[in-house]
XYZ file of C-alpha atoms in Angstrom:
708
model
C 8.809 8.955 13.576
C 11.715 6.626 14.270
C 10.403 5.716 17.708
C 6.963 5.096 16.240
C 8.451 2.891 13.559
C 10.279 0.824 16.176
C 7.134 0.424 18.256
C 5.095 -0.763 15.283
C 7.935 -2.990 14.127
C 7.923 -4.754 17.485
C 4.125 -5.034 17.295
C 4.453 -6.693 13.907
C 7.015 -9.168 15.202
C 4.800 -9.983 18.177
C 1.818 -10.456 15.904
C 3.799 -12.803 13.700
C 4.730 -14.837 16.743
C 1.096 -15.545 17.629
C -0.811 -15.326 14.314
C -0.861 -17.912 11.557
C -0.485 -15.095 9.025
C 3.293 -15.038 9.519
C 3.839 -18.729 9.050
C 4.634 -19.863 5.522
C 2.139 -22.586 4.659
C 2.990 -25.032 1.893
C 0.314 -23.827 -0.521
C 0.352 -24.020 -4.289
C 1.700 -21.015 -6.169
C -0.999 -19.136 -8.101
C -0.652 -16.339 -10.664
C 0.175 -13.078 -8.918
C -2.407 -10.288 -9.054
C -1.652 -7.505 -11.540
C -2.497 -3.877 -10.738
C -2.526 -0.771 -12.926
C -2.821 1.850 -10.178
C 0.712 3.098 -10.918
C -0.225 3.447 -14.636
C 1.839 0.414 -15.711
C 0.753 -3.199 -15.029
C 2.766 -4.648 -12.159
C 2.411 -7.388 -9.600
C 0.569 -6.126 -6.536
C 3.063 -7.807 -4.210
C 6.059 -6.239 -5.990
C 4.991 -2.658 -6.761
C 6.739 -0.218 -4.348
C 3.509 1.394 -3.147
C 0.594 0.537 -0.867
C -1.967 -0.974 -3.249
C -4.927 -3.193 -2.340
C -7.017 -5.242 -4.744
C -10.604 -6.210 -3.911
C -11.990 -8.912 -6.247
C -15.711 -8.545 -6.873
C -16.397 -11.872 -8.564
C -15.104 -13.970 -5.692
C -16.129 -14.369 -2.079
C -18.945 -12.111 -0.884
C -22.121 -12.039 -2.944
C -24.382 -11.807 0.101
C -24.431 -8.047 0.624
C -27.666 -6.208 1.236
C -27.257 -3.399 -1.289
C -25.011 -2.057 -3.985
C -22.785 0.049 -1.723
C -19.066 0.304 -2.443
C -18.493 0.799 1.305
C -19.636 -2.778 1.955
C -16.687 -4.044 -0.075
C -13.875 -1.982 1.440
C -13.898 -3.010 5.104
C -10.878 -5.247 4.592
C -8.677 -2.515 3.084
C -6.422 -0.904 5.732
C -6.252 2.872 5.862
C -9.680 3.168 4.214
C -12.751 4.365 6.084
C -15.831 3.622 3.968
C -19.245 4.326 5.465
C -22.700 3.522 4.183
C -24.783 6.426 5.481
C -28.245 4.773 5.345
C -29.158 7.924 3.442
C -29.317 7.532 -0.323
C -29.905 11.251 -0.824
C -26.243 11.669 0.112
C -23.302 9.759 -1.291
C -21.344 7.206 0.667
C -18.477 8.480 2.796
C -14.952 7.542 1.805
C -11.590 8.614 3.182
C -8.082 7.222 2.719
C -5.501 7.780 5.463
C -7.657 10.574 6.857
C -8.014 12.502 3.591
C -11.583 13.323 2.613
C -13.278 13.306 6.028
C -14.283 16.983 5.877
C -16.905 16.262 3.184
C -20.476 16.473 4.489
C -21.734 15.256 1.092
C -20.023 13.773 -1.930
C -16.393 12.669 -1.730
C -13.401 14.974 -1.505
C -9.688 14.350 -1.157
C -9.829 10.984 -2.993
C -9.697 10.386 -6.763
C -12.322 8.016 -8.193
C -12.341 6.193 -11.555
C -14.569 3.682 -13.365
C -12.843 1.883 -16.253
C -10.438 4.811 -16.494
C -13.153 7.489 -16.596
C -12.889 10.008 -13.737
C -15.731 10.027 -11.215
C -13.950 12.914 -9.492
C -14.467 16.222 -11.250
C -11.596 18.664 -11.894
C -12.555 20.728 -8.811
C -11.851 17.704 -6.594
C -15.370 16.540 -5.701
C -16.566 13.080 -6.697
C -19.396 10.619 -6.196
C -19.836 6.851 -5.992
C -23.528 6.722 -6.831
C -23.026 5.616 -10.448
C -20.433 2.925 -9.673
C -21.754 -0.304 -11.301
C -20.633 -2.479 -8.412
C -22.665 -5.534 -9.431
C -20.947 -5.467 -12.843
C -17.498 -4.955 -11.358
C -14.511 -7.268 -11.691
C -12.232 -5.664 -9.098
C -11.475 -2.510 -7.147
C -7.931 -1.160 -6.830
C -7.109 1.181 -3.939
C -3.871 3.167 -4.107
C -2.815 4.756 -0.843
C 0.118 7.051 -0.222
C 2.534 9.207 -2.241
C 2.050 7.760 -5.731
C -1.583 8.846 -5.820
C -0.267 12.399 -6.391
C 0.404 11.509 -10.039
C -3.374 11.585 -10.549
C -3.478 15.304 -9.809
C -5.830 17.413 -7.710
C -7.368 15.916 -4.540
C -5.437 12.650 -4.802
C -5.085 11.799 -1.124
C -5.722 8.296 -2.446
C -7.092 6.671 -5.583
C -9.976 4.198 -5.916
C -10.587 2.550 -9.286
C -13.382 0.179 -10.293
C -12.873 -2.088 -13.284
C -15.915 -3.782 -14.791
C -16.047 -7.247 -16.374
C -15.350 -8.023 -20.027
C -17.191 -10.343 -22.346
C -16.493 -14.084 -22.153
C -16.871 -17.175 -24.312
C -19.049 -19.122 -24.119
C -21.665 -16.472 -23.490
C -23.061 -15.958 -19.999
C -26.354 -14.607 -18.737
C -26.514 -13.843 -15.037
C -29.487 -12.816 -12.937
C -29.598 -12.137 -9.227
C -32.219 -10.962 -6.778
C -32.209 -10.196 -3.060
C -34.679 -8.875 -0.501
C -34.335 -7.970 3.136
C -35.193 -5.790 6.078
C -36.789 -2.348 5.590
C -38.348 -3.567 2.314
C -34.942 -3.467 0.643
C -34.708 -5.287 -2.641
C -32.358 -5.444 -5.582
C -32.413 -7.104 -8.968
C -29.619 -7.420 -11.502
C -29.261 -8.870 -14.983
C -26.065 -9.190 -16.983
C -25.142 -10.478 -20.431
C -21.541 -11.202 -21.470
C -20.312 -12.598 -24.773
C -17.164 -12.828 -26.868
C -16.954 -13.552 -30.572
C -13.490 -13.477 -32.047
C -11.980 -10.006 -31.627
C -15.255 -8.540 -30.329
C -16.682 -8.852 -26.824
C -19.238 -7.043 -24.726
C -20.778 -6.928 -21.242
C -24.149 -5.324 -20.501
C -25.628 -4.930 -17.036
C -28.848 -3.482 -15.626
C -29.348 -3.188 -11.872
C -32.162 -1.843 -9.729
C -32.123 -1.196 -5.986
C -34.960 0.113 -3.801
C -35.592 0.447 -0.079
C -38.052 1.989 2.324
C -35.055 2.797 4.517
C -34.063 1.967 8.079
C -34.911 5.478 9.219
C -38.114 7.399 8.732
C -38.210 9.559 5.609
C -35.397 7.625 3.896
C -37.095 5.811 1.001
C -34.951 5.572 -2.147
C -34.451 3.764 -5.432
C -31.694 3.608 -8.025
C -31.518 2.123 -11.507
C -28.123 1.758 -13.151
C -27.081 0.631 -16.621
C -23.496 -0.142 -17.594
C -22.199 -1.385 -20.907
C -18.716 -2.103 -22.229
C -17.537 -3.181 -25.688
C -14.016 -4.276 -26.625
C -12.902 -4.445 -30.249
C -9.441 -5.761 -31.152
C -7.921 -5.222 -34.591
C -4.360 -6.490 -34.712
C -2.222 -4.273 -32.486
C -5.091 -1.856 -31.870
C -7.837 -2.190 -29.263
C -10.864 0.039 -28.847
C -12.939 0.012 -25.651
C -16.310 1.769 -25.465
C -18.052 2.331 -22.137
C -21.542 3.726 -21.480
C -23.109 4.349 -18.075
C -26.451 5.774 -16.946
C -27.938 6.403 -13.493
C -31.514 7.257 -12.532
C -32.220 8.008 -8.855
C -35.464 9.986 -8.388
C -36.618 11.581 -5.124
C -34.375 9.893 -2.587
C -35.662 11.099 0.777
C -33.193 12.687 3.200
C -33.833 12.115 6.943
C -30.949 14.457 7.867
C -28.575 13.848 10.748
C -29.482 13.553 14.425
C -28.129 15.356 17.443
C -26.735 13.281 20.292
C -29.957 13.214 22.311
C -32.002 12.137 19.290
C -29.463 9.464 18.429
C -29.475 8.088 21.985
C -33.263 7.948 22.325
C -34.709 7.134 18.870
C -32.066 6.534 16.186
C -34.589 5.526 13.492
C -36.332 8.899 13.497
C -36.078 11.720 10.972
C -35.778 15.245 12.294
C -38.833 17.473 12.110
C -37.214 19.760 9.516
C -36.832 16.831 7.119
C -40.582 16.191 7.203
C -41.660 19.829 7.057
C -39.466 20.649 4.044
C -39.754 17.165 2.509
C -35.963 17.055 2.050
C -35.061 14.968 -0.972
C -32.692 14.645 -3.899
C -33.022 13.483 -7.520
C -30.057 12.584 -9.715
C -29.683 11.498 -13.320
C -26.355 10.909 -14.988
C -25.293 9.768 -18.442
C -21.748 9.335 -19.643
C -19.779 7.761 -22.459
C -16.096 6.984 -22.831
C -13.756 5.557 -25.449
C -10.212 4.243 -25.022
C -7.968 3.554 -28.008
C -4.722 1.661 -27.405
C -2.158 0.766 -30.077
C 1.015 -1.298 -29.617
C 4.048 -0.378 -31.678
C 6.126 -3.522 -31.952
C 5.656 -4.523 -28.308
C 8.088 -1.882 -26.951
C 5.827 1.138 -27.183
C 2.150 1.860 -26.733
C -0.084 4.872 -27.304
C -3.268 5.104 -25.239
C -5.908 7.801 -25.691
C -9.003 8.164 -23.490
C -11.870 10.541 -24.259
C -15.048 10.844 -22.215
C -18.055 13.068 -21.683
C -21.222 13.124 -19.658
C -23.828 15.107 -17.810
C -25.109 14.922 -14.238
C -28.362 16.672 -13.249
C -29.181 17.164 -9.579
C -32.195 18.672 -7.861
C -32.116 18.851 -4.072
C -34.581 20.251 -1.535
C -32.862 21.435 1.645
C -34.198 22.244 5.109
C -33.022 25.859 5.189
C -35.446 27.884 7.349
C -37.616 30.454 5.618
C -36.265 33.235 7.846
C -32.694 32.462 6.787
C -33.687 33.167 3.177
C -34.705 36.748 3.949
C -31.124 37.921 3.367
C -30.636 39.279 -0.166
C -27.475 37.143 -0.346
C -29.324 33.882 0.294
C -29.256 31.323 -2.486
C -32.542 29.769 -1.364
C -33.293 26.230 -0.231
C -33.600 24.349 -3.541
C -30.555 23.473 -5.645
C -30.964 22.840 -9.368
C -27.624 21.849 -10.856
C -26.799 20.815 -14.426
C -23.210 19.566 -14.742
C -21.856 18.586 -18.150
C -18.250 17.404 -18.132
C -15.675 16.043 -20.575
C -12.022 15.218 -20.823
C -9.188 13.558 -22.697
C -6.038 11.805 -21.528
C -3.215 10.652 -23.833
C -0.131 8.722 -22.763
C 2.880 7.127 -24.409
C 4.564 4.114 -22.824
C 8.073 3.111 -23.932
C 10.073 0.070 -22.838
C 13.835 0.172 -23.324
C 17.039 -0.345 -21.325
C 19.145 1.869 -19.075
C 22.684 0.753 -18.230
C 21.749 -2.566 -19.779
C 18.745 -3.094 -17.457
C 15.029 -2.788 -18.329
C 13.311 0.571 -17.882
C 9.813 1.743 -18.759
C 8.822 5.362 -19.357
C 5.340 6.860 -19.338
C 4.620 10.405 -20.493
C 1.168 11.861 -20.820
C -1.119 14.856 -20.749
C -4.732 15.398 -19.765
C -7.415 18.030 -20.163
C -10.622 17.949 -18.099
C -13.502 20.403 -18.179
C -16.394 20.774 -15.777
C -19.396 23.064 -16.051
C -21.977 23.792 -13.364
C -25.088 25.685 -14.344
C -26.387 26.362 -10.846
C -29.802 27.726 -9.986
C -31.139 28.322 -6.487
C -34.796 28.725 -5.511
C -36.730 29.325 -2.342
C -38.056 26.106 -0.815
C -41.494 27.557 -0.124
C -44.410 29.271 -1.799
C -46.420 31.287 0.697
C -46.930 28.975 3.654
C -46.334 25.772 1.713
C -42.903 24.270 2.424
C -40.826 21.827 0.409
C -41.761 23.203 -3.014
C -39.841 25.239 -5.576
C -40.385 28.945 -5.130
C -38.816 32.151 -6.400
C -35.419 32.245 -8.096
C -32.633 33.367 -5.721
C -29.430 32.274 -7.467
C -28.236 31.876 -11.032
C -24.585 31.368 -11.842
C -22.432 29.499 -14.350
C -19.315 27.886 -12.937
C -16.473 26.552 -15.050
C -13.287 24.722 -14.197
C -10.575 23.601 -16.557
C -7.766 21.313 -15.413
C -4.716 20.576 -17.514
C -1.970 18.203 -16.489
C 1.279 16.794 -17.820
C 2.971 13.832 -16.190
C 5.972 11.581 -16.597
C 6.969 8.383 -14.849
C 9.877 5.946 -15.063
C 10.269 2.417 -13.678
C 13.790 0.961 -13.704
C 15.109 -2.413 -12.562
C 18.832 -1.741 -11.918
C 19.121 -5.363 -10.743
C 16.795 -8.347 -10.781
C 15.776 -7.788 -7.156
C 15.569 -3.957 -7.150
C 12.988 -1.544 -8.551
C 13.186 2.239 -8.736
C 10.173 4.380 -9.626
C 9.956 8.141 -10.022
C 7.437 10.514 -11.487
C 6.254 14.096 -11.628
C 3.026 15.858 -12.538
C 2.364 19.488 -13.376
C -1.227 20.583 -12.785
C -2.962 23.832 -13.737
C -6.574 24.314 -12.546
C -8.661 27.376 -13.359
C -11.992 28.230 -11.726
C -14.366 30.839 -13.140
C -17.787 31.830 -11.830
C -20.175 34.149 -13.687
C -23.040 35.604 -11.667
C -26.280 35.858 -13.633
C -28.474 36.922 -10.718
C -27.866 40.543 -9.752
C -30.475 42.217 -7.555
C -30.671 44.972 -4.929
C -28.432 43.917 -2.045
C -26.932 41.132 -4.149
C -24.195 42.559 -6.393
C -22.372 40.862 -9.252
C -20.302 38.082 -7.614
C -18.378 36.929 -10.672
C -14.775 35.944 -10.142
C -11.936 33.632 -11.102
C -8.956 31.949 -9.488
C -6.105 29.762 -10.720
C -4.112 27.078 -8.908
C -0.874 25.444 -10.092
C 1.257 22.727 -8.565
C 4.181 20.429 -9.337
C 3.990 17.080 -7.535
C 7.042 14.783 -7.683
C 7.109 11.210 -6.297
C 9.778 8.518 -5.952
C 9.944 4.967 -4.615
C 12.343 2.072 -4.190
C 11.508 -1.626 -3.922
C 13.720 -4.565 -2.919
C 12.856 -8.230 -3.315
C 14.419 -9.747 -0.230
C 13.372 -13.270 -1.228
C 10.850 -14.808 -3.639
C 8.109 -14.159 -1.058
C 9.179 -10.903 0.626
C 9.332 -7.359 -0.770
C 10.336 -4.156 1.033
C 9.510 -0.697 -0.291
C 9.652 3.000 0.560
C 8.073 5.977 -1.196
C 7.896 9.750 -0.831
C 6.097 12.502 -2.667
C 4.111 15.711 -2.667
C 0.428 16.259 -3.368
C -2.121 19.056 -3.379
C -5.868 19.619 -3.102
C -7.788 22.669 -4.274
C -11.047 23.836 -2.712
C -14.126 22.549 -4.542
C -16.742 24.832 -6.089
C -18.917 24.380 -3.003
C -16.081 25.407 -0.706
C -15.264 28.465 -2.809
C -18.911 29.550 -2.919
C -19.062 31.846 0.136
C -16.747 34.216 1.964
C -16.269 33.657 5.689
C -16.467 37.413 6.413
C -20.136 37.450 5.363
C -19.435 39.506 2.269
C -20.750 38.910 -1.214
C -18.988 36.745 -3.746
C -16.825 33.617 -3.799
C -13.974 33.025 -1.367
C -11.121 33.433 -3.827
C -8.571 33.792 -1.010
C -8.664 30.088 -0.197
C -5.360 28.345 -0.901
C -4.899 24.729 -1.943
C -3.747 22.289 0.726
C -0.260 20.927 -0.025
C 1.030 17.668 1.420
C 4.385 15.919 1.799
C 3.966 12.195 2.422
C 6.209 9.212 3.026
C 5.578 5.508 3.536
C 7.615 2.364 4.089
C 6.416 -1.198 4.186
C 6.898 -4.895 3.665
C 4.813 -7.306 1.564
C 4.572 -11.084 1.694
C 2.990 -13.276 -0.969
C 3.053 -17.045 -1.372
C 0.273 -18.669 -3.327
C -3.037 -17.554 -1.847
C -1.348 -16.154 1.266
C -0.683 -12.391 1.133
C 0.136 -9.813 3.793
C 1.258 -6.196 3.933
C 2.486 -3.896 6.699
C 2.997 -0.148 6.100
C 4.057 2.871 8.159
C 3.097 6.296 6.787
C 3.161 10.009 7.522
C 1.563 12.917 5.629
C 2.218 16.545 6.604
C -0.126 19.147 5.138
C 0.072 22.917 5.104
C -2.973 25.137 4.514
C -5.341 22.350 5.609
C -8.873 22.984 4.322
C -11.676 22.883 6.885
C -14.980 24.519 7.822
C -14.985 28.094 9.129
C -18.507 29.499 9.725
C -22.116 28.328 9.412
C -25.060 30.696 9.206
C -28.267 31.011 7.181
C -27.720 27.705 5.422
C -24.231 28.712 4.302
C -21.036 26.945 5.342
C -17.770 28.701 4.609
C -14.267 27.254 4.576
C -10.809 28.343 5.629
C -7.155 27.329 5.594
C -6.350 26.052 9.097
C -2.548 25.903 8.923
C -0.611 22.674 9.316
C -1.983 19.166 9.873
C -0.414 15.725 10.265
C -1.722 12.219 9.539
C 0.481 9.301 10.516
C -0.011 5.693 11.388
C 0.377 2.018 10.577
C -1.591 -0.427 8.425
C -1.597 -4.216 8.355
C -3.637 -6.566 6.231
C -3.560 -10.280 5.462
C -5.516 -12.859 3.528
C -4.642 -16.401 4.440
C -5.784 -19.975 3.800
C -6.424 -21.620 7.160
C -7.069 -25.130 5.917
C -8.457 -26.938 2.927
C -11.704 -24.913 2.946
C -11.114 -22.121 5.485
C -9.842 -18.653 4.618
C -9.124 -15.683 6.865
C -9.092 -11.963 6.103
C -7.678 -9.363 8.502
C -7.034 -5.594 8.487
C -5.776 -3.244 11.200
C -5.288 0.522 11.045
C -3.856 2.844 13.660
C -3.890 6.519 12.729
C -3.116 9.777 14.480
C -4.629 12.748 12.632
C -4.374 16.173 14.198
C -4.185 19.879 13.497
C -0.648 21.125 14.098
C -1.584 24.824 14.274
C -4.293 26.565 16.240
C -7.183 28.394 14.549
C -10.731 29.628 15.203
C -13.834 27.560 14.459
C -17.567 27.367 15.200
C -19.312 25.151 17.735
C -22.924 25.651 16.628
C -25.256 27.699 14.489
C -25.863 30.456 13.677
C -22.167 31.289 13.703
C -21.385 34.189 11.364
C -17.891 34.579 12.868
C -15.571 31.759 13.950
C -14.857 32.478 17.604
C -13.954 29.187 19.342
C -10.199 28.491 19.614
C -8.980 25.133 18.314
C -5.674 24.275 19.960
C -2.730 22.712 18.161
C -2.860 18.949 18.668
C -6.657 18.715 18.354
C -7.877 15.642 16.491
C -9.038 16.097 12.897
C -12.762 15.246 12.899
C -14.050 12.142 11.181
C -10.862 10.096 11.676
C -10.879 7.191 14.167
C -7.625 6.300 15.895
C -8.241 2.574 15.463
C -9.967 0.354 12.922
C -9.988 -3.419 12.708
C -11.661 -5.987 10.519
C -11.607 -9.784 10.574
C -13.502 -12.412 8.603
C -13.502 -16.181 8.429
C -14.948 -17.909 5.398
C -15.543 -21.636 4.871
C -16.589 -23.498 1.776
C -16.048 -23.691 -1.964
C -18.035 -22.491 -4.961
C -20.359 -25.479 -4.672
C -21.891 -26.931 -1.536
C -22.433 -25.191 1.772
C -20.656 -21.901 2.560
C -20.290 -19.931 5.777
C -18.870 -16.518 6.616
C -18.471 -14.639 9.912
C -17.005 -11.124 10.116
C -16.390 -8.404 12.679
C -15.600 -4.695 12.342
C -14.341 -2.298 14.998
C -14.167 1.488 14.597
C -12.826 3.688 17.394
C -14.259 6.956 18.673
C -14.575 9.742 16.118
C -14.470 13.471 16.766
C -17.424 15.106 14.997
C -16.291 18.727 14.768
C -13.207 20.916 14.728
C -13.447 21.969 18.364
C -13.587 18.286 19.440
C -16.241 18.864 22.113
C -18.239 15.785 21.098
C -17.370 12.328 19.766
C -19.255 9.441 18.205
C -18.736 6.359 20.371
C -16.623 3.410 19.273
C -18.420 0.296 18.089
C -17.838 -3.339 17.192
C -20.373 -5.132 15.011
C -20.627 -8.705 13.773
C -22.193 -10.223 10.709
C -22.803 -13.763 9.480
C -24.012 -15.420 6.319
C -24.558 -18.855 4.922
C -25.270 -20.065 1.427
C -25.359 -23.040 -0.846
C -23.738 -23.168 -4.276
C -24.872 -25.658 -6.880
C -23.975 -26.520 -10.465
C -25.778 -28.168 -13.353
C -24.899 -28.842 -16.949
C -26.449 -25.557 -18.129
C -25.015 -23.280 -15.426
C -24.550 -22.705 -11.738
C -26.060 -20.647 -8.968
C -26.281 -19.883 -5.285
C -28.811 -19.075 -2.587
C -27.835 -17.237 0.574
C -28.995 -15.812 3.886
C -27.085 -12.945 5.547
C -27.561 -11.301 8.941
C -26.058 -7.873 9.577
C -25.355 -6.388 13.017
C -25.791 -9.845 14.502
C -25.806 -8.644 18.137
C -28.232 -5.771 17.439
C -25.747 -3.076 18.439
C -26.815 0.605 18.386
C -24.135 2.708 16.686
C -23.547 5.654 14.373
C -22.185 4.131 11.197
C -21.283 7.567 9.852
C -21.042 11.160 11.033
C -21.631 14.492 9.293
C -18.468 16.375 10.171
C -18.968 19.991 11.339
C -22.737 19.905 10.742
C -23.861 23.434 11.626
C -26.922 22.384 13.656
C -24.910 19.825 15.659
C -26.859 17.031 13.976
C -23.744 14.950 13.436
C -25.034 11.379 13.714
C -26.274 9.017 10.995
C -27.364 5.802 12.752
C -26.917 2.351 11.275
C -29.678 -0.262 11.491
C -29.979 -2.896 14.169
C -30.099 -6.572 13.338
C -31.149 -7.007 9.704
C -31.631 -9.893 7.306
C -31.093 -10.349 3.563
C -31.967 -13.395 1.455
C -31.035 -13.818 -2.161
C -30.431 -16.016 -5.162
C -28.248 -15.825 -8.256
C -27.947 -17.953 -11.360
C -25.542 -17.968 -14.313
C -26.383 -19.672 -17.577
C -23.351 -20.762 -19.554
C -20.341 -20.825 -17.194
C -19.116 -20.251 -13.625
C -19.925 -17.291 -11.428
C -16.491 -15.707 -11.722
């Protein structure tokens, strides 16, 4: 590690010698960005942890859809992929955690206005994120994410806008290639101690690929009520996404010859997915004399999912088959209470946070055959009925102490207790009662130190432990082919460290970080047969690398944005895996030192933007992603790619409001590439192609005040 640190240190010095991002321009000092990712508001440039803030009301409004991945390209250490498949969630990983997920998001904690979008079992989704109503995204990378509990390889939080005075009404519309279109309307108002923001957004597309039509409608509402030292925040969110078609992944030959196609199985079984979700949350905060605060969050919701899979009819002949149609009702609820106390220690300021949380998740799962007689893609006979429950309790404490004006010490610990229980309600000949339960517990301490070298420079170092349990889907099947859940799976446990330097002067900010995370009992795929994928603990794994990012004014109207990531992610122990399907027994050796699939060694992003809020605007960006291994045995890789985009727009203002029109071109050079991969896909259909050159045009208007 020391040699690596020296090498990257020299690279940083060399970069500073040739890049304007290391010069100190004489720019005006602006208010420093505040973040809450470490549970207490702190300046982003001073907090001793790797935290990135992505503002959503500034800069890019020219994006084709409502995908979170489109906003995260400039965050180092983050791999966010839009799959061009709205029947599956976007892909998201932080420092290599979460890449094993073939659907949904694992290994990363997700929140919207404090409400978890990651369930207690560790699986989350981005589909209900109200991006067009968002104010900012905070991304916490590294050790301190462990204070959020299970599956916190990183933390991503979306914060939506509040009401404003005078009142604003905003509408926006865009249309583009593949009959993609979106429309959004938002109303914000503030009257005394009461404010609200309401947003309704609709997105639809025929899809770049065949059999990929989709639509989504999303409502988000937030109300803030202040009464003296007490503030109440109410949040409501609803998603409706009916019959999103799933083109499935492509094998390498299909990807090379006709990337826009859907595989034959997708058409024959009419693979598709419907989702509805409704949730409500309330946060009550009360200040006690300015030195203490009590904050209580309560939330609840329900997510209903129906999905038609392409599992062959023959594979469903086994009495243990769960069929090819998933019908899942998932109510969930939770509460989190924390006390924050400001005092002094040895005469210097210190802040303590203590809290506890309880989260419950229920999955009423039904499985049906995806055929009736010779007709495919319809709901047939019942093959699975089970009720799954998980309860997660946690207690945490954190302290932030400033022993001197230029030093900061942070330390924290969390105790987590997660209980899974599955009750089998479908018992038939050859399919015995598969009920079972398992319990996981972990203590995850973290600590960090920060030093303000000068008004513009901060150094920091952090270390901690984290853990990740298997999700319900990963516990579902035993790898030995037997009946019942795989209750022998162990949680993955990680020790991580990071050290970095931050620079901030006015609008100019930069960050460089070195990190390493060592995991034991790494979770990964084991076997694939009959539509079932099983999981195993693969021993030790290591993820290490370097991250650099910068945002810099390059003149009176020019601004640059840059991000670089180098990462080495590999299995440290050998194990057995599968290289195709059917594979009832893992029989292919994976040697120690093999790359972890889904993690590129190199990522880079650069953007140049010119213009102000009014008048002409121009933006050019480029993204590079290195080769990606697509399975555990590393016998095939998705090729590296570099793509460019460009946009132009015109902002205008009148007495009654202001607006903007824009034109954006994606994949400017019409490059063929796989924007995402389905890691360890059992049929070797790993590739999800991205579209060629595409165009989006749009307009937005705000009555009442500015766009921000």
